[in-house]
Coordinates of C-alpha atoms and ligand atoms in Angstrom, one line a residue:
Chain A
M29 CA 7.9 0.9 -18.8
D30 CA 5.3 3.7 -18.9
G31 CA 6.4 7.4 -18.4
R32 CA 3.1 8.5 -17.2
K33 CA 3.4 6.4 -14.1
I34 CA 7.0 7.4 -13.5
S35 CA 6.0 10.9 -13.6
A36 CA 2.8 10.2 -11.1
I37 CA 5.4 8.7 -8.7
F38 CA 7.9 11.6 -9.3
K39 CA 5.3 14.4 -8.4
K40 CA 3.9 12.4 -5.4
Q41 CA 7.4 12.2 -4.0
L42 CA 8.0 15.9 -4.4
K43 CA 4.8 16.7 -2.6
D44 CA 5.7 14.2 0.1
T45 CA 9.2 15.4 0.8
M46 CA 8.2 19.0 1.3
K47 CA 6.3 17.4 4.6
N48 CA 8.8 14.8 5.4
K49 CA 11.4 16.6 7.4
T50 CA 13.8 13.6 8.1
V51 CA 14.1 13.5 4.2
L52 CA 14.0 17.2 3.5
I53 CA 17.0 17.6 6.1
Q54 CA 19.1 15.3 4.2
F55 CA 18.9 17.3 1.1
I56 CA 19.5 20.6 2.6
M57 CA 21.8 20.3 5.6
F58 CA 25.3 19.8 3.6
P59 CA 24.6 22.5 1.0
L60 CA 23.7 24.9 3.9
L61 CA 26.5 23.7 6.1
V62 CA 29.1 24.1 3.0
V63 CA 27.9 27.7 2.5
I64 CA 28.3 28.7 6.0
M65 CA 31.7 27.1 6.7
D66 CA 33.2 28.3 3.4
H67 CA 32.3 31.9 4.4
S68 CA 32.9 31.8 8.0
I69 CA 36.2 29.7 8.5
K70 CA 39.3 31.1 6.9
M71 CA 42.7 30.1 8.3
E72 CA 46.3 30.5 7.1
H73 CA 47.7 27.8 5.0
M74 CA 44.2 26.4 4.3
E75 CA 43.4 25.8 0.7
E76 CA 40.8 27.9 -0.7
H77 CA 37.2 26.3 -0.5
F78 CA 38.9 23.6 1.6
F79 CA 35.4 22.4 2.9
V80 CA 33.6 22.1 -0.6
P81 CA 35.3 18.5 -1.8
L82 CA 35.0 17.4 1.8
F83 CA 31.3 18.0 2.3
A84 CA 30.5 17.2 -1.4
T85 CA 31.9 13.6 -0.6
M86 CA 29.8 13.3 2.4
Y87 CA 26.8 14.8 1.0
M88 CA 27.0 12.3 -1.9
G89 CA 27.5 9.4 0.5
M90 CA 24.6 10.4 2.7
A91 CA 21.7 11.9 1.1
P92 CA 20.8 9.8 -1.7
L93 CA 21.5 6.6 0.2
T94 CA 19.5 7.4 3.3
S95 CA 16.5 9.1 1.5
M96 CA 16.2 6.3 -1.0
A97 CA 16.4 3.6 1.8
S98 CA 13.9 5.4 4.0
I99 CA 11.4 6.5 1.4
L100 CA 11.3 2.8 -0.1
A101 CA 11.3 1.0 3.5
E102 CA 8.6 3.5 4.5
E103 CA 6.3 2.6 1.5
K104 CA 6.8 -1.2 2.4
E105 CA 6.0 -0.7 6.1
K106 CA 2.8 1.4 5.6
N107 CA 1.6 -0.7 2.5
T108 CA 1.4 2.2 0.2
L109 CA 3.7 0.2 -2.0
R110 CA 1.6 -2.9 -2.5
V111 CA -1.3 -0.5 -3.3
L112 CA 0.8 1.1 -6.0
F113 CA 1.8 -2.5 -7.3
L114 CA -1.9 -3.5 -7.1
S115 CA -2.7 -0.3 -9.3
N116 CA -0.5 -1.6 -12.2
V117 CA 2.9 0.3 -11.3
K118 CA 5.8 -1.9 -12.0
P119 CA 8.6 -2.1 -9.4
M120 CA 11.1 -0.3 -11.9
E121 CA 8.5 2.2 -12.8
Y122 CA 8.4 3.0 -9.0
L123 CA 12.1 2.9 -8.5
I124 CA 12.9 5.1 -11.4
G125 CA 10.2 7.7 -10.3
I126 CA 11.7 7.8 -6.7
G127 CA 15.3 7.5 -8.0
S128 CA 14.8 10.4 -10.5
Y129 CA 13.4 12.5 -8.0
I130 CA 16.3 11.9 -5.6
L131 CA 18.8 12.5 -8.4
L132 CA 17.2 15.9 -9.2
A133 CA 17.0 17.0 -5.6
C134 CA 20.8 16.1 -5.1
M135 CA 21.8 17.6 -8.2
L136 CA 20.3 20.9 -7.0
G137 CA 22.4 20.5 -3.8
T138 CA 25.3 19.8 -5.8
G139 CA 24.7 23.1 -7.7
V140 CA 25.2 24.9 -4.5
F141 CA 28.5 23.2 -3.8
A142 CA 29.7 24.1 -7.4
V143 CA 28.7 27.8 -6.8
T144 CA 30.3 27.8 -3.5
G145 CA 33.5 26.1 -4.9
E146 CA 33.5 28.5 -7.8
Y147 CA 34.1 26.1 -10.3
K148 CA 34.4 27.0 -13.9
G149 CA 34.8 25.4 -17.2
R150 CA 36.3 22.1 -17.5
E151 CA 36.5 21.9 -13.5
L152 CA 32.8 22.5 -13.5
L153 CA 32.0 19.8 -16.0
E154 CA 34.2 17.3 -14.2
F155 CA 32.6 18.2 -10.9
L156 CA 29.1 17.9 -12.1
F157 CA 30.0 14.5 -13.8
I158 CA 31.6 13.0 -11.0
M159 CA 28.9 13.9 -8.6
L160 CA 26.2 12.5 -10.8
A161 CA 28.2 9.2 -10.9
G162 CA 28.4 9.1 -7.1
I163 CA 24.9 10.1 -6.6
L164 CA 23.8 7.2 -8.7
I165 CA 25.9 4.4 -7.0
S166 CA 24.7 6.1 -3.6
T167 CA 20.9 5.9 -4.7
L168 CA 21.3 2.3 -5.9
I169 CA 22.9 1.2 -2.3
G170 CA 19.8 3.0 -0.7
A171 CA 17.4 1.0 -2.9
A172 CA 19.1 -2.2 -2.0
I173 CA 19.1 -1.4 1.8
G174 CA 15.4 -0.4 1.4
A175 CA 14.4 -3.4 -0.6
W176 CA 16.2 -5.5 2.0
S177 CA 14.4 -3.9 4.9
K178 CA 10.8 -4.7 6.4
N179 CA 10.4 -1.2 7.8
E180 CA 11.9 2.2 8.2
M181 CA 13.5 1.1 11.6
S182 CA 15.5 -1.6 10.2
A183 CA 16.4 0.4 7.1
T184 CA 17.9 3.0 9.3
S185 CA 19.9 0.6 11.3
I186 CA 21.6 -0.7 8.2
S187 CA 22.0 2.6 6.4
V188 CA 23.4 4.8 9.1
P189 CA 26.7 2.5 9.5
V190 CA 26.8 2.2 5.7
M191 CA 26.7 5.7 5.0
M192 CA 29.3 6.5 7.7
I193 CA 31.8 4.2 6.1
F194 CA 31.3 5.7 2.6
S195 CA 31.1 9.4 3.8
F196 CA 33.6 9.4 6.7
L197 CA 36.4 7.2 5.5
P198 CA 37.6 9.6 2.8
M199 CA 37.7 12.3 5.4
I200 CA 39.6 10.1 8.0
A201 CA 42.0 9.1 5.1
M202 CA 43.6 12.5 5.3
F203 CA 45.1 11.6 8.7
N204 CA 45.7 7.9 8.6
N205 CA 47.5 6.0 5.8
T206 CA 46.0 2.6 6.5
V207 CA 42.6 4.1 6.1
K208 CA 43.8 6.0 3.2
N209 CA 44.4 2.6 1.5
I210 CA 41.3 1.2 2.4
S211 CA 39.4 4.4 1.3
R212 CA 41.1 4.2 -2.3
L213 CA 39.2 0.9 -2.9
L214 CA 35.7 2.6 -2.2
W215 CA 33.9 4.6 -4.8
S216 CA 33.4 7.6 -2.3
G217 CA 37.2 7.6 -1.6
Q218 CA 38.0 7.7 -5.2
I219 CA 35.5 10.5 -6.0
N220 CA 37.0 12.4 -3.0
R221 CA 40.5 11.9 -4.6
F222 CA 39.0 13.3 -7.9
L223 CA 37.4 16.1 -6.3
N224 CA 40.5 17.3 -4.9
Q225 CA 42.2 17.4 -8.1
L226 CA 39.7 18.9 -10.3
G227 CA 40.6 20.1 -13.7
T228 CA 44.4 19.2 -13.2
A229 CA 44.8 15.5 -14.2
G230 CA 41.4 14.2 -15.6
M231 CA 40.2 10.7 -14.7
D232 CA 43.0 8.0 -14.0
M233 CA 42.6 4.5 -14.7
E234 CA 42.5 3.7 -11.0
T235 CA 39.4 5.9 -10.6
V236 CA 37.5 4.6 -13.4
C237 CA 38.3 0.9 -12.1
V238 CA 37.3 1.5 -8.7
L239 CA 34.0 3.2 -9.8
L240 CA 33.1 0.4 -12.4
A241 CA 33.8 -2.4 -9.8
N242 CA 31.9 -0.6 -7.0
G243 CA 29.2 0.1 -9.4
A244 CA 29.1 -3.6 -10.4
I245 CA 29.0 -4.9 -6.9
V246 CA 26.2 -2.4 -5.9
L247 CA 24.3 -3.5 -8.8
F248 CA 24.8 -7.1 -7.9
L249 CA 23.7 -6.4 -4.2
F250 CA 20.7 -4.5 -5.4
G251 CA 19.6 -7.4 -7.7
M252 CA 19.9 -9.9 -4.7
A253 CA 17.8 -7.4 -2.6
Y254 CA 15.3 -6.8 -5.2
K255 CA 14.6 -10.6 -5.7
K256 CA 14.6 -11.3 -2.0
S257 CA 12.0 -8.3 -1.2
G258 CA 9.5 -9.8 -3.5
L259 CA 9.5 -6.6 -5.7
A260 CA 10.5 -8.5 -8.5
Chain B
M23 CA -16.2 -14.3 -21.6
N24 CA -17.3 -14.0 -18.2
N25 CA -17.1 -10.7 -16.4
G26 CA -17.5 -12.2 -12.9
I27 CA -15.4 -14.3 -10.5
H28 CA -15.2 -18.1 -11.0
M29 CA -13.4 -20.4 -8.4
K30 CA -12.7 -24.1 -8.8
N31 CA -11.6 -26.1 -6.1
I32 CA -9.2 -23.6 -4.6
V33 CA -6.9 -25.3 -2.1
K34 CA -4.3 -22.9 -0.1
E35 CA -1.7 -24.4 2.3
F36 CA 1.0 -22.4 4.3
G37 CA 3.6 -24.6 5.2
G38 CA 1.6 -27.8 5.1
H39 CA -1.3 -26.0 6.9
R40 CA -4.4 -26.1 5.0
I41 CA -6.0 -22.7 5.0
L42 CA -8.4 -22.9 2.2
N43 CA -10.0 -26.4 1.4
G44 CA -11.8 -26.5 -1.8
I45 CA -13.5 -23.4 -2.5
E46 CA -16.0 -23.4 -5.1
I47 CA -18.0 -20.2 -6.0
K48 CA -19.3 -18.6 -9.1
I49 CA -19.9 -14.8 -8.8
E50 CA -21.9 -13.2 -11.6
K51 CA -21.5 -9.8 -13.2
G52 CA -23.2 -7.1 -11.2
E53 CA -23.5 -9.3 -8.0
I54 CA -22.7 -8.2 -4.5
F55 CA -21.2 -11.2 -2.9
G56 CA -20.4 -11.5 1.0
L57 CA -17.8 -13.9 2.2
L58 CA -18.6 -14.3 5.9
G59 CA -16.5 -15.9 8.6
P60 CA -14.8 -15.5 11.8
S61 CA -11.3 -13.9 11.9
G62 CA -8.8 -16.4 10.9
A63 CA -11.1 -18.4 8.7
G64 CA -9.2 -17.5 5.4
K65 CA -11.2 -14.6 3.9
T66 CA -8.2 -12.4 3.2
T67 CA -6.3 -15.1 1.7
L68 CA -8.8 -16.0 -0.7
I69 CA -9.2 -12.2 -1.8
K70 CA -5.2 -12.3 -2.2
I71 CA -5.4 -15.2 -4.4
L72 CA -8.3 -13.8 -6.6
T73 CA -6.2 -10.6 -7.1
G74 CA -3.0 -12.4 -7.9
Q75 CA -1.2 -11.6 -4.7
L76 CA -0.9 -15.2 -3.7
T77 CA -1.0 -18.3 -5.8
Q78 CA -3.3 -21.2 -4.6
T79 CA -1.9 -24.7 -4.1
E80 CA -4.4 -26.5 -6.0
G81 CA -7.5 -25.4 -8.0
E82 CA -8.3 -22.4 -10.4
A83 CA -9.8 -19.1 -10.5
E84 CA -10.9 -16.8 -13.2
L85 CA -11.3 -13.1 -12.7
L86 CA -12.9 -11.1 -15.9
G87 CA -12.3 -14.3 -17.9
T88 CA -8.5 -14.5 -17.0
D89 CA -6.7 -17.0 -14.8
T90 CA -5.9 -15.1 -11.6
R91 CA -2.1 -16.4 -11.7
R92 CA -1.8 -14.6 -15.0
L93 CA -3.6 -11.1 -14.4
T94 CA -2.1 -8.3 -16.6
D95 CA -2.5 -4.6 -16.8
R96 CA -5.7 -5.0 -18.5
E97 CA -7.4 -6.8 -15.6
Y98 CA -5.8 -4.6 -12.9
S99 CA -7.0 -1.4 -14.4
R100 CA -10.6 -2.9 -14.3
I101 CA -10.4 -3.9 -10.7
G102 CA -10.4 -1.7 -7.4
M103 CA -9.3 -2.8 -4.0
M104 CA -9.9 -2.0 -0.3
L105 CA -7.5 -3.9 1.6
D106 CA -7.5 -4.4 5.5
N107 CA -4.5 -2.2 5.7
T108 CA -5.2 1.2 4.4
G109 CA -2.1 2.1 2.6
L110 CA -2.6 5.9 2.3
Y111 CA 0.1 8.5 2.2
E112 CA -0.2 9.8 5.7
R113 CA 1.6 13.2 5.0
L114 CA -0.4 13.8 1.8
N115 CA -3.9 15.5 1.9
C116 CA -7.1 13.8 0.7
Y117 CA -6.9 15.4 -2.8
D118 CA -3.1 14.5 -3.4
N119 CA -3.8 10.9 -2.5
L120 CA -6.4 10.5 -5.0
L121 CA -4.6 12.6 -7.6
L122 CA -1.6 10.2 -7.4
F123 CA -4.0 7.4 -8.7
A124 CA -5.7 9.3 -11.1
R125 CA -2.5 10.2 -12.8
I126 CA -1.4 6.4 -12.7
Y127 CA -4.6 5.4 -14.2
G128 CA -4.3 8.2 -16.8
L129 CA -7.7 9.7 -15.9
S130 CA -9.0 13.0 -16.6
G131 CA -8.4 15.9 -13.9
D132 CA -11.7 16.0 -12.3
K133 CA -11.7 12.5 -11.2
P134 CA -10.4 12.9 -7.6
Q135 CA -13.1 15.8 -7.2
E136 CA -15.8 13.4 -8.4
A137 CA -14.4 10.6 -6.2
L138 CA -14.2 12.7 -3.0
K139 CA -17.8 14.3 -3.5
M140 CA -19.1 10.8 -3.9
V141 CA -17.7 9.7 -0.5
G142 CA -18.6 13.0 1.1
L143 CA -15.0 14.3 1.7
W144 CA -14.9 17.2 -0.6
E145 CA -14.9 19.6 2.2
A146 CA -12.1 17.8 3.8
K147 CA -10.1 17.6 0.5
G148 CA -7.1 19.7 1.9
Q149 CA -6.8 17.7 5.1
T150 CA -3.7 15.7 5.7
V151 CA -4.5 11.9 6.2
Q152 CA -2.8 11.8 9.6
K153 CA -5.7 14.0 10.8
L154 CA -8.5 12.1 9.5
S155 CA -10.8 10.0 11.6
K156 CA -10.9 6.3 11.0
G157 CA -14.3 6.7 9.2
M158 CA -12.9 9.3 7.1
K159 CA -10.0 7.2 6.2
Q160 CA -12.0 4.4 5.2
R161 CA -14.0 6.4 3.1
L162 CA -11.0 7.9 1.4
V163 CA -9.8 4.3 0.8
L164 CA -13.0 3.6 -0.9
A165 CA -12.8 6.6 -3.1
R166 CA -9.3 5.3 -4.2
A167 CA -10.8 1.9 -4.8
M168 CA -13.4 3.3 -7.0
I169 CA -11.5 6.0 -8.8
N170 CA -10.8 4.0 -12.0
G171 CA -14.6 3.0 -12.3
P172 CA -13.7 -0.8 -11.8
D173 CA -15.9 -3.6 -12.9
I174 CA -15.1 -5.6 -9.9
L175 CA -14.6 -4.2 -6.3
F176 CA -12.8 -6.1 -3.6
L177 CA -13.6 -4.8 0.1
D178 CA -11.8 -6.5 2.7
E179 CA -13.9 -5.7 5.9
P180 CA -15.1 -2.4 4.9
T181 CA -16.7 -1.5 8.0
S182 CA -14.5 -3.3 10.7
G183 CA -13.9 -0.8 13.5
L184 CA -16.4 1.8 12.4
D185 CA -19.3 3.1 14.5
P186 CA -22.7 2.4 13.2
A187 CA -23.3 5.8 11.4
N188 CA -19.9 5.5 9.5
A189 CA -20.9 2.0 8.8
R190 CA -24.3 3.1 7.2
G191 CA -22.4 5.6 5.0
I192 CA -20.1 2.9 3.7
H193 CA -23.1 0.6 3.2
R194 CA -25.0 3.3 1.0
L195 CA -21.8 3.7 -1.2
I196 CA -21.7 -0.1 -1.7
Q197 CA -25.4 0.0 -2.5
K198 CA -24.8 2.7 -5.1
Q199 CA -22.2 0.2 -6.8
R200 CA -25.3 -2.0 -7.4
E201 CA -26.8 0.5 -9.9
K202 CA -23.9 0.8 -11.8
G203 CA -23.5 -2.7 -12.3
T204 CA -20.2 -3.2 -10.6
T205 CA -19.5 -6.8 -9.2
V206 CA -18.5 -6.4 -5.4
F207 CA -16.7 -9.1 -3.4
L208 CA -16.9 -8.0 0.3
T209 CA -15.7 -9.9 3.4
T210 CA -17.0 -9.2 6.7
H211 CA -17.7 -10.9 10.1
N212 CA -20.7 -8.7 10.6
M213 CA -23.7 -10.7 9.8
E214 CA -26.3 -8.0 9.7
E215 CA -24.1 -6.2 7.2
A216 CA -24.2 -9.2 4.9
E217 CA -27.9 -9.7 5.2
K218 CA -28.6 -6.0 4.3
L219 CA -26.0 -5.7 1.4
C220 CA -25.6 -9.0 -0.2
D221 CA -27.3 -10.9 -3.2
N222 CA -25.4 -14.0 -2.1
I223 CA -23.2 -14.9 0.7
A224 CA -20.8 -17.8 1.5
L225 CA -20.1 -18.8 5.0
L226 CA -16.6 -19.8 5.5
C227 CA -15.5 -21.8 8.5
E228 CA -12.0 -23.3 9.0
G229 CA -11.2 -23.0 5.2
S230 CA -14.5 -24.5 4.0
I231 CA -17.8 -23.3 2.8
V232 CA -20.4 -24.5 5.2
E233 CA -23.2 -22.6 3.4
Y234 CA -24.0 -20.7 0.3
G235 CA -27.1 -18.6 -1.1
N236 CA -29.2 -15.6 -0.8
P237 CA -29.2 -14.6 3.0
G238 CA -33.0 -14.5 3.2
E239 CA -33.2 -18.0 1.7
I240 CA -30.6 -19.4 3.9
C241 CA -32.4 -18.1 7.1
R242 CA -35.7 -19.5 6.0
R243 CA -34.1 -23.0 5.0
Y244 CA -33.0 -23.1 8.7
N245 CA -36.3 -22.3 10.1
H246 CA -37.0 -25.7 11.7
Q247 CA -39.1 -24.2 14.4
N248 CA -41.4 -22.9 11.9
K249 CA -43.4 -20.9 14.5
I250 CA -45.0 -17.6 14.9
C251 CA -44.2 -15.4 18.0
L252 CA -46.6 -13.0 19.5
S253 CA -45.4 -10.4 21.7
L254 CA -47.9 -9.1 24.0
K255 CA -48.9 -5.8 25.7
N256 CA -48.4 -7.3 29.1
G257 CA -44.8 -8.1 28.0
K258 CA -45.1 -11.9 27.7
Q259 CA -44.2 -13.8 24.6
I260 CA -46.2 -16.7 23.0
L261 CA -45.0 -19.3 20.5
L262 CA -47.8 -20.6 18.1
E263 CA -47.8 -23.4 15.5
N264 CA -47.7 -22.1 11.9
D265 CA -51.2 -23.8 11.2
S266 CA -54.8 -23.3 11.3
N267 CA -54.9 -23.8 15.0
G268 CA -52.0 -21.2 15.3
A269 CA -54.1 -18.9 13.0
W270 CA -57.3 -19.0 15.5
Q271 CA -55.1 -18.1 18.3
V272 CA -53.7 -15.1 16.6
Y273 CA -57.0 -14.1 15.6
N274 CA -58.2 -14.3 19.2
C275 CA -55.4 -12.2 20.6
L276 CA -55.7 -9.5 17.9
K277 CA -59.5 -9.5 18.6
E278 CA -58.9 -8.8 22.1
G279 CA -56.2 -6.1 21.6
L280 CA -53.6 -8.0 23.4
V281 CA -51.0 -8.1 20.5
E282 CA -48.0 -5.6 20.5
A283 CA -46.1 -7.5 17.7
I284 CA -46.0 -10.3 15.5
H285 CA -42.7 -12.2 14.5
S286 CA -41.6 -15.4 12.7
T287 CA -39.0 -17.4 14.1
E288 CA -36.6 -17.4 11.4
P289 CA -33.0 -17.6 12.6
N290 CA -30.6 -14.9 11.6
L291 CA -27.3 -15.8 9.8
E292 CA -25.7 -15.9 13.2
T293 CA -27.8 -18.6 14.7
V294 CA -27.4 -20.4 11.2
F295 CA -23.6 -20.3 11.6
M296 CA -23.9 -21.5 15.3
E297 CA -25.9 -24.6 14.2
L298 CA -23.6 -25.5 11.2
T299 CA -20.4 -25.2 12.9
G300 CA -21.2 -25.4 16.8
R301 CA -19.3 -22.1 17.4
S302 CA -20.2 -18.6 17.7
F303 CA -19.0 -16.0 15.3
E304 CA -17.0 -13.4 16.9
Ligands
ADP10 N1 1.6 -15.6 4.6 C1 1.1 -16.6 5.7 N2 1.7 -17.3 6.0 C2 1.4 -18.4 7.0 N3 0.0 -18.4 7.3 C3 -0.7 -17.4 7.0 C4 -0.3 -16.4 6.0 N4 -1.3 -15.7 5.6 C5 -2.3 -16.0 6.4 N5 -2.0 -17.1 7.2 C6 -2.9 -18.0 8.0 O1 -4.0 -18.1 7.3 C7 -5.2 -18.1 8.2 C8 -6.2 -17.3 7.6 O2 -5.7 -15.9 7.5 P1 -6.8 -14.8 6.8 O3 -7.0 -15.2 5.4 O4 -6.0 -13.4 7.1 O5 -8.2 -14.7 7.7 P2 -9.3 -13.8 7.9 O6 -8.9 -12.7 6.8 O7 -10.5 -14.5 7.4 O8 -9.3 -13.1 9.1 C9 -4.7 -17.7 9.6 O9 -4.8 -18.7 10.6 C10 -3.3 -17.1 9.3 O10 -2.5 -17.1 10.5
MG11 MG1 -8.8 -10.5 7.0

């Protein structure tokens, strides 16, 4: 593992994203939306900052997943990934370079949510921590999809339904009990549950178990895709 | 230790179908070698084997003294590659495309500039790749392949699809590599290009090498006709034997001022290929 190569990939991605509107919009849309909604919609009986945990869950389920999948699939399709590997870049160096870029971009977005939600002290720490965990899982799912797909089109056709499930089920769970039970088995559902009780209870065993189990499954799927893709 | 490329009885099969059939070539350090063959002959497959992207079914190949199945960072940092698909970052500009690779190789910060100047793209450094012409893209890929000052350069059809002026530009860059002592392995289906650039060539047809050697020597070897051709000012051509009788006739024509030009009847690589394989090239 070579830090120099990881940082070269990271800087490349930073420049490229500035010119890649489809990825850029993923990072900006929800933080922007939450600022607007939080300031403009105020109804009676509505919890303060009602939209923050809701949109934070969707952001976490969508942005890292779709951007990682599309960046990786595009590099495979356009042959730039092969050129990198032939220039001595190891697959793991590449994935860490892109992954850490996505992590940084999404944590900046998370900062916008934190400010909008006016989280302080323990609440803030819990918020940042759980978002970080969710973004990591989401990035890993994106990497698995990207490694699995031959091109950007097929990556999109897989990542859209997958991200819909993870980001919308927790929201639909508010209205439907069956969905609520399914959602509790998903990492995004647990994170959403946790976000709604920040600073009050701490993390219970259920959340920890679901996150660990989901993390393990995702890691396994990623390993399979990684082997199949010829990246390894 | 050898600094070139050695191949011993390389065989490659895809699903039982034999693509390469016992390739045996030695390329010395500093040599410009051309692999010629019609499309589908197996040229790209051989490059992939030599650069560790594919594993051969049988036989052995060595690159810089190392088995090509076990190439490491040390070898990869000493080779440059121009593949048939460009692999450029379309949204980044010329400079940033090279900067990425300068960083990956840990080169000094002035390398991208040096490489862009070498291929004549310094003026276009800020242009995004999307907006470059095909010829400019090709030069940028060549700059990327050479940025680490490689000992061996692999060029897969470096001029395919380029107009003659752009192709000549690439030829000049390849010839410059000769002065640096770089070993060049290029593939082409352009015979003239090979005659002009290469120290040695191999003609590849359906997975086998049908002829190998210096292009000029190969052509002379196939000069069965061994005649002299006079083009006359009245537009006619006459073929004369290459002997004292012919010499007299040349003398007479010259004396009478009838001669426009004198040629030998050496075949070019294209006609040699036709003679060897009974098929045309394109
Ligand atoms: N991965 C592969 N699987 C199966 N067949 C292949 C593969 N790669 C190349 N071939 C076949 O090998 C032959 C030679 O291909 P290639 O080396 O690309 O030829 P060239 O570069 O000389 O045009 C072609 O018939 C092609 O269809
Ligand atoms: Mg080819």
